[in-house]
Structures are given as C-alpha cells and as structure tokens.
Coordinates of N, CA and C in Angstrom, one line a residue:
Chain A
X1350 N 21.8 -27.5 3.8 CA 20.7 -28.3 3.5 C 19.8 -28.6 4.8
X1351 N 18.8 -29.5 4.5 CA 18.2 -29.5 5.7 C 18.5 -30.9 6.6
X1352 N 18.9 -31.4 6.1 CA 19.5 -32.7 6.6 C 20.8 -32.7 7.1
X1353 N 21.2 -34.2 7.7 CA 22.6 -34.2 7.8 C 23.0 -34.8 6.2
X1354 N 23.7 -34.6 5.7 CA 24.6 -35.2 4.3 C 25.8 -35.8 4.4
X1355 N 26.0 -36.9 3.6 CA 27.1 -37.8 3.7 C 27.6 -38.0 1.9
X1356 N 29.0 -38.1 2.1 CA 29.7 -38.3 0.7 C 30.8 -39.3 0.8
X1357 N 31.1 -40.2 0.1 CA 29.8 -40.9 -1.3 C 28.9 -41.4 -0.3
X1358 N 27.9 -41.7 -1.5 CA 27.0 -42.4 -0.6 C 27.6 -44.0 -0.8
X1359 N 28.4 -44.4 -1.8 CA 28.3 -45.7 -2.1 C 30.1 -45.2 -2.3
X1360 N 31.1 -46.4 -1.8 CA 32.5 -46.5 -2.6 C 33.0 -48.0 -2.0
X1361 N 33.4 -48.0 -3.4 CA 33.9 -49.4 -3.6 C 35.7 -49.6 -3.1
X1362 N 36.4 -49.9 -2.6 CA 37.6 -49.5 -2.6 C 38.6 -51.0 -2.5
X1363 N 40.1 -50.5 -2.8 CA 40.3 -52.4 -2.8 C 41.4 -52.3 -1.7
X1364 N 41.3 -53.7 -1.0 CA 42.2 -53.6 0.3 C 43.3 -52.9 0.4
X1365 N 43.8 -52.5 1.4 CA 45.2 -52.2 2.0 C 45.2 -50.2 1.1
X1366 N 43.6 -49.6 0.3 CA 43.5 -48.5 0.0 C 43.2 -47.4 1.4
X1367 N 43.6 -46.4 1.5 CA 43.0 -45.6 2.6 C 41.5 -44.8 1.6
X1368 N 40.7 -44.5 2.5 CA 39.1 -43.7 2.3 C 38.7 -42.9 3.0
X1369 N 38.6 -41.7 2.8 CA 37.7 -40.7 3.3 C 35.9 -40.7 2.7
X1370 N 35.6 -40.4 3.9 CA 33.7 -40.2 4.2 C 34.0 -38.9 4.6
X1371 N 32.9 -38.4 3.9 CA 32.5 -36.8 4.9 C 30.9 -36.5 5.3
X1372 N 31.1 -36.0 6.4 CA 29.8 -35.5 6.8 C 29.6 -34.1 6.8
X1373 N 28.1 -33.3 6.4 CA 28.2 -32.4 6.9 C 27.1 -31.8 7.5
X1374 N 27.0 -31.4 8.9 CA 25.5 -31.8 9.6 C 24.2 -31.2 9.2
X1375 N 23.2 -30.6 10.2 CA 22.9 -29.5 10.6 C 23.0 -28.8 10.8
X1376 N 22.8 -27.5 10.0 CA 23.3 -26.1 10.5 C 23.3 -26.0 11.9
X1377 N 23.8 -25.1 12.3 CA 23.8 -25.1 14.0 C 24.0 -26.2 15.0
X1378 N 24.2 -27.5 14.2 CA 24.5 -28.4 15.2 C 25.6 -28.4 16.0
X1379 N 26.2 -29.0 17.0 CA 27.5 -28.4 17.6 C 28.0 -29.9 17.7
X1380 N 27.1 -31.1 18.1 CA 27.2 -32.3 18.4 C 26.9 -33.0 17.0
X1381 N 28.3 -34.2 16.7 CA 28.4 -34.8 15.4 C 28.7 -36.0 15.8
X1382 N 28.5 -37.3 15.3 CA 28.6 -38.8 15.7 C 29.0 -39.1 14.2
X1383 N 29.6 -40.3 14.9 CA 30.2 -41.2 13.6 C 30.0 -42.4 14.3
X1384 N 28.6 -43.4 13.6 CA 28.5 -44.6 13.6 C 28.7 -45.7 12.6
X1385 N 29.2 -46.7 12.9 CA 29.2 -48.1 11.8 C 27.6 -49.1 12.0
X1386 N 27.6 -49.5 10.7 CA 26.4 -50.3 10.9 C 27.2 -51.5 9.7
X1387 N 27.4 -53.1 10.4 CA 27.7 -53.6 9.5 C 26.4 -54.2 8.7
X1388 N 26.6 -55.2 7.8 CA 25.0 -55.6 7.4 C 24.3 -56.2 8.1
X1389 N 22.8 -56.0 7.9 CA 22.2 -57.0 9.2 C 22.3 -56.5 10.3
X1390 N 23.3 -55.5 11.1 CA 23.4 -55.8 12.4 C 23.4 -54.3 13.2
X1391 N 23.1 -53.9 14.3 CA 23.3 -52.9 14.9 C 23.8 -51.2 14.9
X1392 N 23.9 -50.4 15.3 CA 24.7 -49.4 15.4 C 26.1 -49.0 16.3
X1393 N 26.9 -48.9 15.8 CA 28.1 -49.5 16.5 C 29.1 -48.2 16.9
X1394 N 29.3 -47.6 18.2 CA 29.7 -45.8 17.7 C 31.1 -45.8 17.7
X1395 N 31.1 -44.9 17.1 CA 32.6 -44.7 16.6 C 33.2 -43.5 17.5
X1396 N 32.5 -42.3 17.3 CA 33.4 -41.2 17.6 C 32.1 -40.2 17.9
X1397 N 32.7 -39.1 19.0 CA 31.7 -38.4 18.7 C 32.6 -36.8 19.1
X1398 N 32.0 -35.5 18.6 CA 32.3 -34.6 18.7 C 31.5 -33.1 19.2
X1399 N 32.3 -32.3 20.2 CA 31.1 -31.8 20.9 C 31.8 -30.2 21.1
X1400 N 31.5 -29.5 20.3 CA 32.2 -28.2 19.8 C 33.4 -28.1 20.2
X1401 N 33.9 -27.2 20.7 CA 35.7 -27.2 20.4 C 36.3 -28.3 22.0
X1402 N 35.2 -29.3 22.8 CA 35.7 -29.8 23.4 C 36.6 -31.2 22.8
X1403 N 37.2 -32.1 23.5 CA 38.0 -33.2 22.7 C 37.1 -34.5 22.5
X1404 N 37.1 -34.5 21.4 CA 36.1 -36.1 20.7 C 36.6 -37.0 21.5
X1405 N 35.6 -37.4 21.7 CA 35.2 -39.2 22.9 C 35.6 -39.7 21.4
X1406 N 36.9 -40.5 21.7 CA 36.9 -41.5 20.4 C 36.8 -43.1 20.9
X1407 N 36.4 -43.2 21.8 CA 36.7 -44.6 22.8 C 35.6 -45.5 21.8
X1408 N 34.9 -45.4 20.8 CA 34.5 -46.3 19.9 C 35.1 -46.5 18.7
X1409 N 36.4 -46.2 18.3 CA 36.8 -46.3 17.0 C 37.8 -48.0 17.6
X1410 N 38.0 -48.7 16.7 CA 37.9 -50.0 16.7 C 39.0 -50.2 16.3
X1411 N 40.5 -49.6 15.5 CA 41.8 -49.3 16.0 C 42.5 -48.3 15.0
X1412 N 43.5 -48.2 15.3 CA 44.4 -46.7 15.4 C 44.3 -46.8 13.6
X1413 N 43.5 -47.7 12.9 CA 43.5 -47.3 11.3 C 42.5 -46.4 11.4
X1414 N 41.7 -45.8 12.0 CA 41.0 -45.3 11.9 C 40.6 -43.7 12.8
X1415 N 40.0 -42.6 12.1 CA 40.8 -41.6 13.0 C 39.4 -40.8 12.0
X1416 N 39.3 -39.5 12.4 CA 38.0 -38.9 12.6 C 38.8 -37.1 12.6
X1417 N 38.1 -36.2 12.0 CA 38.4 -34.6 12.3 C 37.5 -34.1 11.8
X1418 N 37.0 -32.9 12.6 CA 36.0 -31.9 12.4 C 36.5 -30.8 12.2
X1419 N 36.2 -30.1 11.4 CA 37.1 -28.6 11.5 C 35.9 -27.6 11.3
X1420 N 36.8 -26.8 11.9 CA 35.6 -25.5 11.7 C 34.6 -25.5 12.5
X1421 N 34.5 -27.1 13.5 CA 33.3 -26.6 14.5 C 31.8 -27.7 13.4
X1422 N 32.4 -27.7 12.2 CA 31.1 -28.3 10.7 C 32.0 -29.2 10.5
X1423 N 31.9 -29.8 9.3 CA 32.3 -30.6 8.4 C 33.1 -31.7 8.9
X1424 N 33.1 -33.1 9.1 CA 33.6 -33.8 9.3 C 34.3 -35.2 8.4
X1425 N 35.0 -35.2 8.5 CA 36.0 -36.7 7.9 C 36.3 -37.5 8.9
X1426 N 35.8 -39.0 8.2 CA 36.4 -40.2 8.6 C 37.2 -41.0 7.9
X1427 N 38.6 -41.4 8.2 CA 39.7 -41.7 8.1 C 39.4 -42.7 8.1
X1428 N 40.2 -43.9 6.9 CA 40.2 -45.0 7.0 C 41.5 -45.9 6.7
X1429 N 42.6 -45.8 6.9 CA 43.8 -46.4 6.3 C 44.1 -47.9 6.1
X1430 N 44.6 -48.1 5.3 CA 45.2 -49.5 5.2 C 43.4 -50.4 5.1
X1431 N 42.2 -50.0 4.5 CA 40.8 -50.9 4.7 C 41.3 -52.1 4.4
X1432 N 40.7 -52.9 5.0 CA 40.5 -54.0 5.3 C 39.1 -54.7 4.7
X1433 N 38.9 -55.9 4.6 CA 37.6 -56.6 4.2 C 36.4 -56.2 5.4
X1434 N 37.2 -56.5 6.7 CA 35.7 -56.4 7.7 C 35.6 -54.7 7.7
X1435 N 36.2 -54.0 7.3 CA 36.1 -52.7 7.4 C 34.5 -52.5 6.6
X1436 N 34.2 -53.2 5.4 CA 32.9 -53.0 4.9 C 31.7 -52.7 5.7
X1437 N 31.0 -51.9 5.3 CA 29.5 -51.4 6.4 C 29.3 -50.1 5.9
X1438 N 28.2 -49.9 6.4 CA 28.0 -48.3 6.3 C 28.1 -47.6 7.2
X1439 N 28.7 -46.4 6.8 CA 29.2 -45.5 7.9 C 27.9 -44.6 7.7
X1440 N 27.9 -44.2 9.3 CA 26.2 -43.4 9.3 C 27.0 -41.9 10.4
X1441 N 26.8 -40.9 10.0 CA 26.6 -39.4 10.8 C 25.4 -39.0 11.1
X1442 N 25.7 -38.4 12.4 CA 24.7 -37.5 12.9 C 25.0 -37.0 13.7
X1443 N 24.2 -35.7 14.2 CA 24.2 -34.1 14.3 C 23.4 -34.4 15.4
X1444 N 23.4 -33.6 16.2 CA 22.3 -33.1 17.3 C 22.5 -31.4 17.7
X1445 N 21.9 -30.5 18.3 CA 22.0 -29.3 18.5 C 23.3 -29.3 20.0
X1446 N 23.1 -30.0 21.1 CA 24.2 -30.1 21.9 C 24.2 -31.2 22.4
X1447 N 24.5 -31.6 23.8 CA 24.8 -32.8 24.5 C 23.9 -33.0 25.6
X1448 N 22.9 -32.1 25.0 CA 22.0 -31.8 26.5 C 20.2 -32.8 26.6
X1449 N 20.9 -33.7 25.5 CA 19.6 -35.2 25.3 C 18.6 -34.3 24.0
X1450 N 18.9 -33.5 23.4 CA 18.4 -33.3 21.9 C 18.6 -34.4 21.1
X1451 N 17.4 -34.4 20.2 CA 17.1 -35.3 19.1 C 18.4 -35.4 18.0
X1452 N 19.2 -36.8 18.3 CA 20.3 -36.8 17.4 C 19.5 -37.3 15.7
X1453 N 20.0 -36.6 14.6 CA 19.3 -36.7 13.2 C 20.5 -37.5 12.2
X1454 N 20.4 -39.0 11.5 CA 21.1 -39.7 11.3 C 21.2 -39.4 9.2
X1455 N 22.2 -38.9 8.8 CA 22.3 -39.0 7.8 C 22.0 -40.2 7.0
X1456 N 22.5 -40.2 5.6 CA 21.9 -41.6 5.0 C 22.8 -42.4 4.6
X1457 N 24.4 -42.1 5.1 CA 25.1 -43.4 5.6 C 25.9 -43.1 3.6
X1458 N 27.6 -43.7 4.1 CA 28.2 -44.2 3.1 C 28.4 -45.1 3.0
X1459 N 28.0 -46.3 2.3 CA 28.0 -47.5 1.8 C 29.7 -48.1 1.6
X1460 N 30.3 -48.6 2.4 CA 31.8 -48.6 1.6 C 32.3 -50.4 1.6
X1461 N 32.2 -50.7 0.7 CA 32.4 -52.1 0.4 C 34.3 -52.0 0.0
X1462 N 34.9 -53.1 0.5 CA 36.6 -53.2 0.3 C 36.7 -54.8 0.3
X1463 N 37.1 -54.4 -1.3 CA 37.2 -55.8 -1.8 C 38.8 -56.7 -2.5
Chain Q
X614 N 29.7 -50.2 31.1 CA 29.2 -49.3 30.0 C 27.7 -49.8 29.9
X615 N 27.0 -48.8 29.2 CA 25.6 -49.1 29.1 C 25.5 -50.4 27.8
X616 N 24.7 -51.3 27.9 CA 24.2 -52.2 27.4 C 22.9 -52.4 27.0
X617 N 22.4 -52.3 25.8 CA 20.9 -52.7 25.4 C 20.7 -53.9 24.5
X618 N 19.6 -54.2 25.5 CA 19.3 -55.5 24.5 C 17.6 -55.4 23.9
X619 N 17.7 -56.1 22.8 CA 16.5 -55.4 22.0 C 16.0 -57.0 21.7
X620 N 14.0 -57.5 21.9 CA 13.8 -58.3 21.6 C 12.4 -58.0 20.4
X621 N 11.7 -58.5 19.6 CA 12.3 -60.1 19.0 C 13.3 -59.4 18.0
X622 N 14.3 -60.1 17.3 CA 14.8 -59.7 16.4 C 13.9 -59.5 14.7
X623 N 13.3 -60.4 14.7 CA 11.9 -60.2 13.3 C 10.9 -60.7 14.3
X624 N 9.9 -59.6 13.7 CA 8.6 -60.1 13.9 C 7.7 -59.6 12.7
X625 N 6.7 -60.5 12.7 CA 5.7 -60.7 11.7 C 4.4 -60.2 12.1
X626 N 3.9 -59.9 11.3 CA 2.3 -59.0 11.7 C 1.4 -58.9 10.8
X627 N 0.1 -59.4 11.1 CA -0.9 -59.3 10.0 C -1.0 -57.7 10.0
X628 N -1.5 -57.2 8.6 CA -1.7 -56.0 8.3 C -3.0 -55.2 9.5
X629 N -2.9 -54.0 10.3 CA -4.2 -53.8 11.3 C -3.9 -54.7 12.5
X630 N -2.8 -55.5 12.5 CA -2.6 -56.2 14.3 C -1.6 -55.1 14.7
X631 N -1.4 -55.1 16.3 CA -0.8 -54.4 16.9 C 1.3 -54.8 17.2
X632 N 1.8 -54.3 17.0 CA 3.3 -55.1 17.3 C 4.2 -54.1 18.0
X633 N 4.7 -54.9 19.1 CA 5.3 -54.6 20.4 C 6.9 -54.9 20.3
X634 N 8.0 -53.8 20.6 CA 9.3 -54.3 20.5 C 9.9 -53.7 21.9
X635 N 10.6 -55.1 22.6 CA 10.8 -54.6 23.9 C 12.1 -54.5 24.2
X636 N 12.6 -53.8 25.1 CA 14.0 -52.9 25.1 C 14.6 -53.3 26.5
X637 N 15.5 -53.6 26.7 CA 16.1 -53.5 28.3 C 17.8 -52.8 28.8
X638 N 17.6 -52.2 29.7 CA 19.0 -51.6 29.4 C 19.7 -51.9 31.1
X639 N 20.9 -51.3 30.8 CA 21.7 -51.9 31.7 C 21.9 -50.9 33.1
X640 N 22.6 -49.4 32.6 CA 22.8 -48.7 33.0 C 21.7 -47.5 33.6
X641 N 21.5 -47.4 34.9 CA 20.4 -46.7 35.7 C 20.2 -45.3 35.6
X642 N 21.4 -45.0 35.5 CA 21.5 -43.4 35.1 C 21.3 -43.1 33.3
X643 N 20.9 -43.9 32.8 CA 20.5 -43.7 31.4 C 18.7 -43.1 31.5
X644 N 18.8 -41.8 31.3 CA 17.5 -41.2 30.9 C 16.9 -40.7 29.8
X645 N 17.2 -41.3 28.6 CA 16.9 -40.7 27.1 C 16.7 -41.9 26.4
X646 N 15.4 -42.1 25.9 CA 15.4 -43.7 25.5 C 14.4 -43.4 23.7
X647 N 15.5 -42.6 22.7 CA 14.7 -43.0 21.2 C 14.7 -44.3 21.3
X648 N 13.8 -44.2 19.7 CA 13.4 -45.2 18.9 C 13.6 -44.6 17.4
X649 N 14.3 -45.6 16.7 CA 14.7 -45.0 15.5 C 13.7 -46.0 14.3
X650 N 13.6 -45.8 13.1 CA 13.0 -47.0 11.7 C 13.8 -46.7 11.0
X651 N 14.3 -47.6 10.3 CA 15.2 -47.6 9.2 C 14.8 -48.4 7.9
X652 N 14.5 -47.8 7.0 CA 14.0 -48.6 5.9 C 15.3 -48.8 5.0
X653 N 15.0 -49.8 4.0 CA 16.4 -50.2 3.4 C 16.6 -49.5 2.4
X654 N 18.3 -49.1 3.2 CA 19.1 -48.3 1.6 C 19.3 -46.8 2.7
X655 N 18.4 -46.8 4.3 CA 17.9 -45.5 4.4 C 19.6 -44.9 5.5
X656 N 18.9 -43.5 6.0 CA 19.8 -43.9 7.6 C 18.5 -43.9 8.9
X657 N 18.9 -44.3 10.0 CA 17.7 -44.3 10.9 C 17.2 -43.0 10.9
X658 N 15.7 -43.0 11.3 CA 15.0 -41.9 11.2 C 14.0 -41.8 12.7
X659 N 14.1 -40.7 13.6 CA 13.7 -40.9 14.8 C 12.1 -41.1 14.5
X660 N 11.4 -41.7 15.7 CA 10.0 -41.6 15.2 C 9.1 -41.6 16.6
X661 N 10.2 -41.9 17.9 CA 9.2 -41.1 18.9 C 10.5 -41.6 19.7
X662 N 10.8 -40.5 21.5 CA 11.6 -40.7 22.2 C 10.6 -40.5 23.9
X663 N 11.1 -41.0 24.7 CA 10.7 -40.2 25.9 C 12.0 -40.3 26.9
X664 N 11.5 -39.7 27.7 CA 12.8 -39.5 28.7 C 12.3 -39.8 30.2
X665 N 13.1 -40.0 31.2 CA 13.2 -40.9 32.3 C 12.0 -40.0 33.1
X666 N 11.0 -39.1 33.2 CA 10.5 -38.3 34.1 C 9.0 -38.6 33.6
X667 N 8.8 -39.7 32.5 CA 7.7 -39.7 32.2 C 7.7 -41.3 31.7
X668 N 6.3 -42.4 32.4 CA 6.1 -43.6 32.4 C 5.5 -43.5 30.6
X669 N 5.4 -42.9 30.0 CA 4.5 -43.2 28.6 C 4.2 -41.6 27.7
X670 N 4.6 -42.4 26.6 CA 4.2 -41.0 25.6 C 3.4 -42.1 24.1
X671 N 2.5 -41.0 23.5 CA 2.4 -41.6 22.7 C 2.3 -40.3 21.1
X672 N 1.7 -40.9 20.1 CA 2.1 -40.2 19.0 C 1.1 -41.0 17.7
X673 N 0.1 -41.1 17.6 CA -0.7 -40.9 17.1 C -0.7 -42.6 17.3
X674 N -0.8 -43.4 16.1 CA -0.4 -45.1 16.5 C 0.7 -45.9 17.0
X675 N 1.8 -45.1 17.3 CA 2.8 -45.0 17.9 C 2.7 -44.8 19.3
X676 N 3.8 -45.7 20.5 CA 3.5 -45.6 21.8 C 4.8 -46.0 22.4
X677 N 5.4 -45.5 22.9 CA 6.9 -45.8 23.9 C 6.4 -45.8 25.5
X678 N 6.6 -47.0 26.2 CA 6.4 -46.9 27.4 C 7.7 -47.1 28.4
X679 N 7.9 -47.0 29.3 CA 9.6 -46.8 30.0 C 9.1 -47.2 31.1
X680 N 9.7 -48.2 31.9 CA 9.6 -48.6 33.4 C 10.9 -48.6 34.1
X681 N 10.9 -47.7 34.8 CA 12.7 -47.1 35.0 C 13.2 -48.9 36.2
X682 N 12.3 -49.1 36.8 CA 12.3 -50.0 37.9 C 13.0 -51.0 37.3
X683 N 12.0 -51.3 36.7 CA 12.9 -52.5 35.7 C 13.6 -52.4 34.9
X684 N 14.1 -51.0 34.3 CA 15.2 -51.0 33.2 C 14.4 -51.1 31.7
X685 N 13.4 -51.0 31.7 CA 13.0 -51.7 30.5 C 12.0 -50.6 29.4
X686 N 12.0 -50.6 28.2 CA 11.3 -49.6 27.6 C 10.6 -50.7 26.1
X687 N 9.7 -50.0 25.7 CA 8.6 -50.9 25.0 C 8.4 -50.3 23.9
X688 N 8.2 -50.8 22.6 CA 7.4 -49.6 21.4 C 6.2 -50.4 21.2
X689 N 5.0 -49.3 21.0 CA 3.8 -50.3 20.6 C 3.5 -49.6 19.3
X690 N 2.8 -50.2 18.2 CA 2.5 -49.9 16.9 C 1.2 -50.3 16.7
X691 N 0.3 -49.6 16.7 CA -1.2 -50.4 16.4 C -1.9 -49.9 14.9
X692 N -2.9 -50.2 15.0 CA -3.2 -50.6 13.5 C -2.4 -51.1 12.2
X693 N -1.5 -51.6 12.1 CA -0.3 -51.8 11.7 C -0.4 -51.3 10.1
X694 N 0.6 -51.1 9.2 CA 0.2 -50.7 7.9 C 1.2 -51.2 7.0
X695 N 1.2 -51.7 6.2 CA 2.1 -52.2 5.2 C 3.7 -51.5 5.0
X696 N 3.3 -50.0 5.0 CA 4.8 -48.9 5.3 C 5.4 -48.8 6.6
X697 N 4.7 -49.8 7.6 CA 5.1 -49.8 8.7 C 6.2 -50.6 9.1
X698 N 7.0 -51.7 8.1 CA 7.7 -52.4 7.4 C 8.5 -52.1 7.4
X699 N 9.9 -52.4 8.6 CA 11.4 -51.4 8.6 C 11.4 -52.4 9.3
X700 N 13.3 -51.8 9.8 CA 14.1 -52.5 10.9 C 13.7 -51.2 12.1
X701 N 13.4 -51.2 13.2 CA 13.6 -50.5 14.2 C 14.4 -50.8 15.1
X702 N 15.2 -49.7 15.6 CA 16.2 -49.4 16.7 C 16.1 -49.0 18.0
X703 N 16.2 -49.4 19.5 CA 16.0 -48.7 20.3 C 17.1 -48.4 20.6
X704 N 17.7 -47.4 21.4 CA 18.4 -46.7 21.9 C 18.6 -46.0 23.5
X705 N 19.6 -45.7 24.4 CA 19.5 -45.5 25.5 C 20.6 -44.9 25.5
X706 N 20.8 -43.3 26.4 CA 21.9 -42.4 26.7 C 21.5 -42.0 27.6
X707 N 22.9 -41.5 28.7 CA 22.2 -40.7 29.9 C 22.5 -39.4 29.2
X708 N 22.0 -38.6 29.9 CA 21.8 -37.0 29.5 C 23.2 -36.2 30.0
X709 N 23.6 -35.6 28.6 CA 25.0 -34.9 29.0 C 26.1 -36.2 28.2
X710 N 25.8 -37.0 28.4 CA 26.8 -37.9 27.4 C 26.5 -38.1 26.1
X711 N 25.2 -38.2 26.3 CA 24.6 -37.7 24.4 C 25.0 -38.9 23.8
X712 N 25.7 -40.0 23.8 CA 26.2 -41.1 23.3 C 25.0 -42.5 23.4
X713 N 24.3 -42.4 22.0 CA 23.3 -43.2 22.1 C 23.9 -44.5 22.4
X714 N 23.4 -46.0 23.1 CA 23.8 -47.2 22.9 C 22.8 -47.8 22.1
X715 N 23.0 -48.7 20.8 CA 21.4 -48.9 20.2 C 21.4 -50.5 20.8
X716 N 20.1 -50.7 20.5 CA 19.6 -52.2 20.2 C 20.4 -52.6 19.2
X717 N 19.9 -53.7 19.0 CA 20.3 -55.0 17.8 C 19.6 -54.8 16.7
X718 N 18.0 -54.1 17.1 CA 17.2 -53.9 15.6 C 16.2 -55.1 15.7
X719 N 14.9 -54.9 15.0 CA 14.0 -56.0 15.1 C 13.6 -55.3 13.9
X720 N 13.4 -56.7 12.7 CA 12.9 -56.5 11.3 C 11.4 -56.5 11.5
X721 N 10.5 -55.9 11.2 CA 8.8 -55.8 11.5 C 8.7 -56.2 9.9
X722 N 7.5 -57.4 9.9 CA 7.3 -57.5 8.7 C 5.6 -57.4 8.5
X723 N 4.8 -56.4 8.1 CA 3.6 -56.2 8.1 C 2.9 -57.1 6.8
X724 N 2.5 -57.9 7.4 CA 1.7 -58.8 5.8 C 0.2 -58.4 6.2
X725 N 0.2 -58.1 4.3 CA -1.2 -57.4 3.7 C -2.5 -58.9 4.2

C-alpha cells in the first residue's frame, strides 16, 4: 500500500485480556516506531526498530509489553495482562533509515480496555 | 534525554489571521525538528521539517523557523483557513537516532 497500515483500527478488549496491533510500513522502509498517544495528550515512544539491528525498547512502559518485527516488515505489539490505563491509541511509523528521513505515521489503533 | 516543550496548548484564530506555535528543546545535538497536524480520528501527518544547517524554511503559507542558539523552533501559519483546524505536534531528534521527542500538541482553532 502506499501508506503505513495498522490493524484494527478500533478494539475493545476487557481487563487482564492480552492484544495484538500490527503494523505494516512502507515498502522499503527499514526504520519502524511504535508510539502511544493517550487522549488529549502527546506522543509517547515506545519502541523502535532499525533493520536486523536490536530495537531501542527503552520507551516501552513495562515488561507487559513487548514488540517483534519479522522479516525485516511487519510488526506486532504485545500487550498482556491490559490494564485500564493501557487505553490510547497505538500509532506506527516507518521511515526509509535512521539517517533523519521523513518518519510517516499510520492511522493508529484505537484500543479501549474496559 | 531530549525534552520538548510545546506552547500555547489551544489557540484560537480568526479565519485569514496568522498563528504561531512555539517549540523549545532541551538537547543541543538535536538537528531534525518536524512538525506534524493531526486531525481527529487521524494519525499525524508531516507538513513541513527543517534541520539544524538552515535558520528558516518555508512552504507556501506554512513557515518553520529554528534558532539553534536558543534551542528554540517556531511554526507560522498565515492566511489562516477553516481546514487549518488540527492539533499540531512539534518534534525534535538528533540525526542517526531517528527517535522523534514530540511536543504536547497545541489545538489551533480557526473561526470563520
């Protein structure tokens, strides 16, 4: 596609459920980000991934939470045991490398845990 | 760690006035400074960046200016327009870390 893409866009889930989000970038991108945005408020990073080097995970917010890219494409974000503050949307994006190219932000999964 | 702070958080604008969102960051060796809009429902969508080797860029009514001295980077918006009506994000990475830090966001509200 021409975009970065995200699935679901919207999931409802009920506490103490684990959830998968997937992204999947720009063709050719090498560089992939996983941001939170709670409501109202900021962009908050989570993880980032930079071809077959090791993901900077120093923004993921604790060990419920965990991130894999395979293949170099396609990425999952892990969510176990959600929690209420866990709600926000989760936003991906792609950039071509690490070399200050234009990062391109998907359109975010909505995930409410009620 | 890099730190950005992003002011006003809403601002309000008659339709055709000019509106200014100003940025300050923490970290010196940060040289990559987007600007993102995000309309609701959306994900951010870039809409102009410059980088540390250049005091000002601009883009049709669109304008990013960067004063490295002071740390500080600016968006200007002129003629304003009703679709011009988002949350905007500024942003700051040094190059090679690729790891945006954003602002807080400032809601622009264009009244007709």
């Amino acid at each position: 596609g021409a975009g970065v893409s995200q699935s679901p866009s919207n999931k409802v889930t009920e506490k103490g459920k684990d959830v998968e989000l997937r992204c999947d970038p720009i063709s050719g991108h090498t560089a992939l980000y996983w941001y939170r945005q709670s409501l109202g408020q900021g962009l908050e990073f989570l993880i980032y991934f930079q071809g077959n080097s090791a993901p900077d995970k120093s923004g993921l917010p604790s060990d419920r939470f965990s991130a894999e890219r395979t293949g170099g494409s396609v990425s999952t974000l892990t969510i176990q045991r959600t929690q209420q503050e866990d709600s926000a949307v989760y936003l991906c994006a792609s950039s071509r490398s690490n070399s200050g190219n234009t990062i391109y932000f998907g359109e975010g999964s909505w995930l409410t845990v009620v | 760690g890099e730190n950005v702070e992003q002011h006003p958080s809403t601002l309000s604008v008659q339709e055709g006035d000019s509106a200014v969102i100003k940025c300050t960051y923490s970290d010196s060796a940060s040289n990559y400074f987007p600007w993102y809009k995000q309309e609701l429902g959306k994900g951010p969508q870039l809409i102009i960046d410059i980088r540390s080797n250049v005091g000002e860029k601009k883009d049709q009514r669109i304008a990013v200016t960067l004063n490295k001295t002071a740390k500080h980077f600016s968006l200007h918006i002129t003629e304003t327009q009703p679709e011009d009506s988002a949350v905007y994000f500024c942003a700051a990475s040094i190059q090679g870390a690729q790891k945006l830090v954003f602002g807080q966001g400032t809601r622009l509200t264009i009244n007709p």
